[in-house]
CSV table of C-alpha atoms and ligand atoms in Angstrom, one decimal:
chain,number,residue,atom,x,y,z
A,1,MET,CA,0.0,0.0,0.0
A,2,SER,CA,1.6,3.2,-1.1
A,3,SER,CA,1.2,6.6,0.5
A,4,LEU,CA,0.9,8.1,-3.1
A,5,THR,CA,-2.7,8.7,-4.2
A,6,PHE,CA,-3.0,9.4,-7.9
A,7,VAL,CA,-5.7,11.9,-8.7
A,8,ASP,CA,-7.1,13.9,-11.6
A,9,VAL,CA,-6.5,17.6,-12.1
A,10,ASP,CA,-9.9,18.7,-10.6
A,11,THR,CA,-9.3,16.7,-7.4
A,12,ALA,CA,-5.8,18.1,-7.1
A,13,ARG,CA,-6.9,21.6,-7.5
A,14,ALA,CA,-9.7,21.3,-5.0
A,15,ALA,CA,-7.6,19.5,-2.4
A,16,SER,CA,-5.5,20.9,0.4
A,17,GLY,CA,-2.3,19.6,1.8
A,18,PRO,CA,0.7,18.4,-0.1
A,19,ARG,CA,0.1,17.8,-3.8
A,20,LEU,CA,2.8,16.7,-6.2
A,21,VAL,CA,2.4,17.6,-9.9
A,22,VAL,CA,4.6,15.3,-11.9
A,23,ALA,CA,5.2,14.3,-15.5
A,24,GLY,CA,2.2,12.2,-16.6
A,25,GLY,CA,3.4,10.8,-19.9
A,26,LEU,CA,6.9,9.6,-19.1
A,27,PRO,CA,9.0,8.5,-16.1
A,28,SER,CA,10.8,11.8,-15.8
A,29,PRO,CA,13.6,11.2,-13.3
A,30,TRP,CA,13.0,14.3,-11.3
A,31,SER,CA,9.3,13.5,-11.0
A,32,GLU,CA,10.0,9.8,-10.2
A,33,ALA,CA,12.5,10.7,-7.5
A,34,ALA,CA,10.0,13.0,-5.8
A,35,LYS,CA,7.4,10.3,-5.8
A,36,GLY,CA,9.9,7.8,-4.6
A,37,ILE,CA,10.9,10.0,-1.6
A,38,PHE,CA,7.3,10.4,-0.4
A,39,HIS,CA,6.6,6.6,-1.0
A,40,VAL,CA,9.7,5.5,0.9
A,41,LYS,CA,8.9,7.8,3.8
A,42,GLY,CA,5.2,6.7,3.8
A,43,LEU,CA,4.1,10.3,3.6
A,44,PRO,CA,0.7,10.8,2.2
A,45,VAL,CA,0.6,12.9,-0.9
A,46,LEU,CA,-1.8,13.5,-3.8
A,47,VAL,CA,0.0,12.9,-7.1
A,48,LEU,CA,-1.2,14.4,-10.3
A,49,GLY,CA,0.4,13.1,-13.5
A,50,TYR,CA,0.1,16.2,-15.7
A,51,PRO,CA,0.0,15.6,-19.4
A,52,ARG,CA,2.1,18.5,-20.6
A,53,VAL,CA,3.6,21.7,-19.3
A,54,ASP,CA,1.1,24.3,-20.5
A,55,GLU,CA,-0.3,27.7,-19.7
A,56,ALA,CA,-2.9,26.3,-17.3
A,57,LEU,CA,-0.2,24.5,-15.3
A,58,ARG,CA,1.9,27.7,-15.2
A,59,ALA,CA,-1.1,29.8,-14.1
A,60,TRP,CA,-2.0,27.3,-11.4
A,61,THR,CA,1.4,26.4,-10.0
A,62,GLY,CA,3.6,29.3,-11.1
A,63,ALA,CA,6.1,26.8,-12.3
A,64,MET,CA,7.8,26.3,-15.7
A,65,ASN,CA,8.3,22.6,-15.4
A,66,VAL,CA,7.5,19.5,-13.3
A,67,PRO,CA,7.7,18.2,-10.6
A,68,VAL,CA,6.0,20.9,-8.6
A,69,LEU,CA,5.2,20.3,-4.9
A,70,LEU,CA,2.2,22.4,-3.8
A,71,THR,CA,1.4,23.0,-0.2
A,72,ASP,CA,-1.3,25.2,1.2
A,73,ASP,CA,0.6,28.3,2.4
A,74,GLU,CA,4.1,28.0,1.0
A,75,PRO,CA,5.6,28.8,-2.3
A,76,PRO,CA,5.6,26.0,-4.9
A,77,ARG,CA,8.7,23.9,-4.7
A,78,THR,CA,10.2,22.8,-8.1
A,79,GLY,CA,13.8,22.0,-7.3
A,80,TRP,CA,14.9,18.5,-6.2
A,81,ALA,CA,16.6,19.8,-3.0
A,82,GLU,CA,13.6,21.9,-1.9
A,83,ILE,CA,11.2,19.0,-2.5
A,84,LEU,CA,13.6,16.6,-0.5
A,85,ALA,CA,13.9,19.2,2.3
A,86,PHE,CA,10.1,19.5,2.6
A,87,ALA,CA,9.7,15.8,2.8
A,88,GLU,CA,12.4,15.5,5.3
A,89,ARG,CA,10.9,18.2,7.5
A,90,ARG,CA,7.6,16.4,7.4
A,91,GLY,CA,9.3,13.3,8.8
A,92,GLY,CA,7.8,10.0,7.7
A,93,SER,CA,9.0,6.6,8.6
A,94,VAL,CA,12.7,7.1,7.7
A,95,SER,CA,15.1,9.9,7.2
A,96,LEU,CA,16.7,10.1,3.7
A,97,ILE,CA,19.4,12.7,4.3
A,98,PRO,CA,22.5,11.9,6.4
A,99,THR,CA,22.5,13.8,9.7
A,100,GLU,CA,26.3,14.2,10.0
A,101,PRO,CA,27.2,17.5,8.2
A,102,GLU,CA,30.1,16.3,6.1
A,103,ALA,CA,28.0,13.3,4.9
A,104,ARG,CA,25.1,15.6,4.2
A,105,ILE,CA,27.3,17.9,2.0
A,106,ARG,CA,28.6,14.8,0.2
A,107,HIS,CA,25.0,13.6,-0.3
A,108,HIS,CA,23.8,16.9,-1.8
A,109,GLY,CA,26.9,17.3,-3.9
A,110,LEU,CA,26.5,13.9,-5.5
A,111,ALA,CA,22.8,14.4,-5.9
A,112,HIS,CA,23.5,17.6,-7.8
A,113,GLU,CA,25.6,15.6,-10.3
A,114,LEU,CA,22.5,13.6,-11.1
A,115,CYS,CA,19.7,16.2,-10.7
A,116,GLY,CA,21.2,19.6,-11.1
A,117,GLU,CA,21.6,21.9,-14.1
A,118,GLY,CA,24.4,20.4,-16.2
A,119,GLY,CA,24.0,17.0,-14.4
A,120,PHE,CA,23.2,13.5,-15.7
A,121,GLY,CA,19.5,14.2,-16.3
A,122,TRP,CA,20.1,17.6,-17.9
A,123,CYS,CA,22.8,16.1,-20.3
A,124,ALA,CA,20.6,13.1,-21.1
A,125,ARG,CA,17.9,15.5,-22.3
A,126,LEU,CA,20.4,17.4,-24.5
A,127,VAL,CA,21.4,14.0,-26.1
A,128,MET,CA,17.8,13.1,-26.7
A,129,ILE,CA,17.0,16.5,-28.2
A,130,ASP,CA,20.1,16.2,-30.4
A,131,GLY,CA,19.0,12.8,-31.6
A,132,GLY,CA,15.7,14.2,-32.8
A,133,LEU,CA,17.0,17.3,-34.4
A,134,THR,CA,19.9,15.7,-36.2
A,135,SER,CA,17.8,12.8,-37.6
A,136,GLY,CA,14.8,14.9,-38.6
A,137,GLY,CA,12.8,13.1,-36.0
A,138,SER,CA,13.4,9.6,-37.4
A,139,ARG,CA,15.3,8.8,-34.2
A,140,SER,CA,14.8,9.9,-30.6
A,141,PHE,CA,12.2,12.7,-30.0
A,142,SER,CA,10.0,14.0,-32.8
A,143,VAL,CA,11.1,17.3,-34.2
A,144,PRO,CA,8.3,19.3,-32.5
A,145,ILE,CA,9.1,17.8,-29.1
A,146,ALA,CA,12.9,18.2,-29.7
A,147,GLN,CA,12.5,21.9,-30.8
A,148,TYR,CA,10.3,22.7,-27.8
A,149,LEU,CA,12.8,21.2,-25.3
A,150,ALA,CA,15.8,22.7,-27.2
A,151,GLY,CA,14.4,26.2,-26.8
A,152,LYS,CA,13.6,25.7,-23.2
A,153,TYR,CA,16.8,24.0,-22.0
A,154,SER,CA,19.4,25.9,-24.1
A,155,TYR,CA,20.4,23.2,-26.5
A,156,GLU,CA,23.4,23.9,-28.7
A,157,PRO,CA,24.6,21.0,-31.0
A,158,GLU,CA,28.2,21.5,-30.1
A,159,GLN,CA,27.5,20.8,-26.4
A,160,VAL,CA,26.5,17.2,-27.1
A,161,PRO,CA,30.0,15.5,-27.1
A,162,ALA,CA,30.7,17.2,-23.7
A,163,ALA,CA,27.3,16.2,-22.4
A,164,LEU,CA,28.0,12.5,-23.2
A,165,ALA,CA,31.5,12.8,-21.6
A,166,ARG,CA,29.9,14.3,-18.5
A,167,MET,CA,27.4,11.5,-18.3
A,168,ARG,CA,30.2,9.0,-18.5
A,169,GLU,CA,32.2,10.9,-15.9
A,170,ILE,CA,29.2,10.9,-13.5
A,171,LEU,CA,28.6,7.2,-14.0
A,172,ALA,CA,32.3,6.5,-13.2
A,173,LEU,CA,31.9,8.8,-10.1
A,174,PHE,CA,28.9,6.8,-8.8
A,175,ASP,CA,30.6,3.5,-9.7
A,176,GLY,CA,33.4,4.5,-7.4
A,177,VAL,CA,31.1,5.7,-4.6
A,178,LEU,CA,29.2,2.4,-4.7
A,179,ALA,CA,32.3,0.3,-4.8
A,180,ARG,CA,33.9,2.0,-1.8
A,181,SER,CA,30.7,1.6,0.2
A,182,ARG,CA,30.3,-2.0,-0.7
A,183,ALA,CA,34.0,-2.7,0.1
A,184,ALA,CA,33.3,-1.3,3.6
A,185,GLY,CA,30.5,-3.8,3.9
A,186,HIS,CA,27.5,-1.5,3.3
A,187,ARG,CA,24.5,-2.0,1.1
A,188,TYR,CA,23.8,1.6,-0.1
A,189,LEU,CA,25.7,4.4,-1.8
A,190,LEU,CA,26.5,6.3,1.4
A,191,GLY,CA,26.5,3.5,3.9
A,192,ALA,CA,24.3,1.1,5.7
A,193,GLU,CA,21.1,3.1,5.2
A,194,LEU,CA,19.1,4.1,2.1
A,195,THR,CA,19.4,7.8,1.3
A,196,ALA,CA,17.7,10.0,-1.3
A,197,LEU,CA,20.8,9.6,-3.3
A,198,ASP,CA,20.0,5.9,-4.0
A,199,ILE,CA,16.5,6.9,-5.1
A,200,TYR,CA,18.0,9.6,-7.4
A,201,LEU,CA,20.4,7.1,-8.9
A,202,ALA,CA,17.7,4.6,-9.5
A,203,THR,CA,15.3,7.0,-11.1
A,204,PHE,CA,17.9,8.9,-13.2
A,205,LEU,CA,19.1,5.6,-14.8
A,206,THR,CA,15.6,4.6,-15.8
A,207,HIS,CA,15.6,6.2,-19.2
A,208,ALA,CA,19.2,5.2,-20.0
A,209,LEU,CA,18.3,1.5,-19.7
A,210,PRO,CA,15.9,-0.6,-21.7
A,211,LEU,CA,12.3,-0.1,-20.4
A,212,ALA,CA,9.8,-2.9,-21.2
A,213,ASP,CA,6.1,-1.9,-21.7
A,214,ALA,CA,5.2,-3.8,-18.5
A,215,ASP,CA,7.7,-1.7,-16.5
A,216,CYS,CA,5.8,1.5,-17.3
A,217,PRO,CA,2.6,0.7,-19.1
A,218,GLN,CA,1.4,4.3,-19.2
A,219,LEU,CA,4.6,5.6,-21.0
A,220,LEU,CA,3.4,7.5,-24.1
A,221,PRO,CA,4.4,5.8,-27.3
A,222,ARG,CA,5.6,9.1,-28.8
A,223,VAL,CA,8.4,9.6,-26.2
A,224,ARG,CA,9.6,5.9,-26.2
A,225,PRO,CA,12.0,6.5,-29.2
A,226,GLY,CA,13.7,9.2,-27.1
A,227,PHE,CA,14.5,6.7,-24.4
A,228,ALA,CA,15.6,4.1,-26.9
A,229,TYR,CA,18.0,6.6,-28.4
A,230,LEU,CA,19.5,7.4,-25.1
A,231,VAL,CA,20.0,3.7,-24.4
A,232,GLU,CA,21.9,3.5,-27.7
A,233,GLN,CA,24.1,6.4,-26.8
A,234,ILE,CA,24.9,5.7,-23.2
A,235,GLY,CA,23.4,2.3,-22.1
A,236,ALA,CA,26.5,0.3,-22.7
A,237,ASP,CA,28.6,2.7,-20.5
A,238,ILE,CA,26.5,2.1,-17.4
A,239,PRO,CA,28.6,0.1,-15.0
A,240,PRO,CA,26.9,-3.3,-14.2
A,241,PRO,CA,27.1,-2.7,-10.4
A,242,LEU,CA,25.1,0.5,-10.8
A,243,ILE,CA,22.5,-1.4,-12.9
A,244,ALA,CA,22.3,-4.0,-10.1
A,245,HIS,CA,22.0,-1.4,-7.4
A,246,ARG,CA,19.2,0.3,-9.3
A,247,LYS,CA,17.4,-3.0,-9.5
A,248,TYR,CA,17.8,-3.6,-5.8
A,249,VAL,CA,16.5,-0.2,-4.9
A,250,PHE,CA,13.4,-0.6,-7.1
A,251,GLU,CA,12.7,-4.1,-5.9
A,252,THR,CA,13.3,-3.3,-2.2
A,253,HIS,CA,12.0,0.3,-1.8
A,254,LEU,CA,10.1,1.7,-4.8
A,255,PRO,CA,6.7,1.0,-6.4
A,256,TRP,CA,6.9,-1.3,-9.5
A,257,PRO,CA,5.7,-1.1,-12.2
A,258,ILE,CA,6.1,2.7,-12.6
A,259,VAL,CA,2.7,4.4,-12.4
A,260,LEU,CA,2.5,7.8,-14.1
A,261,ARG,CA,-1.1,9.0,-13.7
A,262,ALA,CA,-4.6,8.2,-12.5
A,263,GLU,CA,-6.3,7.3,-15.7
A,264,ASN,CA,-6.1,4.1,-17.6
A,265,PRO,CA,-3.5,4.4,-20.4
A,266,SER,CA,-6.0,3.4,-23.1
A,267,THR,CA,-8.1,6.5,-22.3
A,268,ALA,CA,-5.2,8.9,-22.0
B,301,GSH,N1,13.1,21.8,-11.6
B,301,GSH,C1,13.5,20.5,-11.5
B,301,GSH,C2,13.9,19.9,-12.9
B,301,GSH,C3,12.7,19.5,-13.5
B,301,GSH,C4,12.8,19.2,-15.0
B,301,GSH,O1,13.9,19.4,-15.6
B,301,GSH,N2,11.7,18.8,-15.6
B,301,GSH,C5,11.6,18.4,-16.9
B,301,GSH,C6,11.6,16.9,-17.0
B,301,GSH,S1,11.9,16.2,-18.6
B,301,GSH,C7,10.3,18.9,-17.6
B,301,GSH,O2,9.4,19.2,-16.9
B,301,GSH,N3,10.3,18.9,-18.9
B,301,GSH,C8,9.1,19.2,-19.7
B,301,GSH,C9,9.0,20.7,-19.9
B,301,GSH,O3,9.9,21.4,-19.5
B,301,GSH,O4,8.0,21.1,-20.5
B,301,GSH,C10,14.7,20.3,-10.5
B,301,GSH,O5,15.6,21.1,-10.5
B,301,GSH,O6,14.6,19.4,-9.7
């Protein structure tokens, strides 16, 4: 039984308390991580899988992209660190941030490598945009989707080799972090306990690894080629221990299959 309740837009708008507006058509890593944090903590939250970022979403949430965490009286939270901080303050069944200051700094620095501007997810998006634009939409995202994202996330074709190199650098970084923790006899990236960093790693690897229909039945067919393209570009560079760790984190802590929104996929 998950603490996430998937609702439609009218229910989310009428409700009070924490509401998480997330990507409703694809398992976007930032959205999936935010959902995973609430789930692992057992913190009740209404989840709205929003179909696309549009004017209505902007007018309602004040945000330019998803996820957005809305609460009754506080400004909308859109950044991974703010969403994590809110969930941590709320408590729940476990803490997902190390308490010791040096460990906390390391946790957030590493999380930024995955979730931050210029990090793994950001670079992955540039690679998928590039695949669509350079192939005329025959690979990766369609041209309209690629153009939309290119304008919004400052795509320049010449950045792509550096983006791929950065992704490989981040994978090597996490491979080393996991190897050191495992050598010290620990299960997770930063020691004996699950932290949000394990959740970020698991969700940010999702679209760089093959994703079967059954793993995420609501994934919109039109975005699937983008993920397949990313797998071609970077999948073989993902160290097997990170793939195994992702599998363990999903199997042990996160909901599976990945649910994106309330409605049945056939009616979406
Ligand atoms: N603000 C988020 C990043 C969220 C983000 O990049 N969201 C993308 C996920 S693909 C998005 O909403 N893209 C669709 C759009 O921008 O319209 C954070 O820093 O944690």
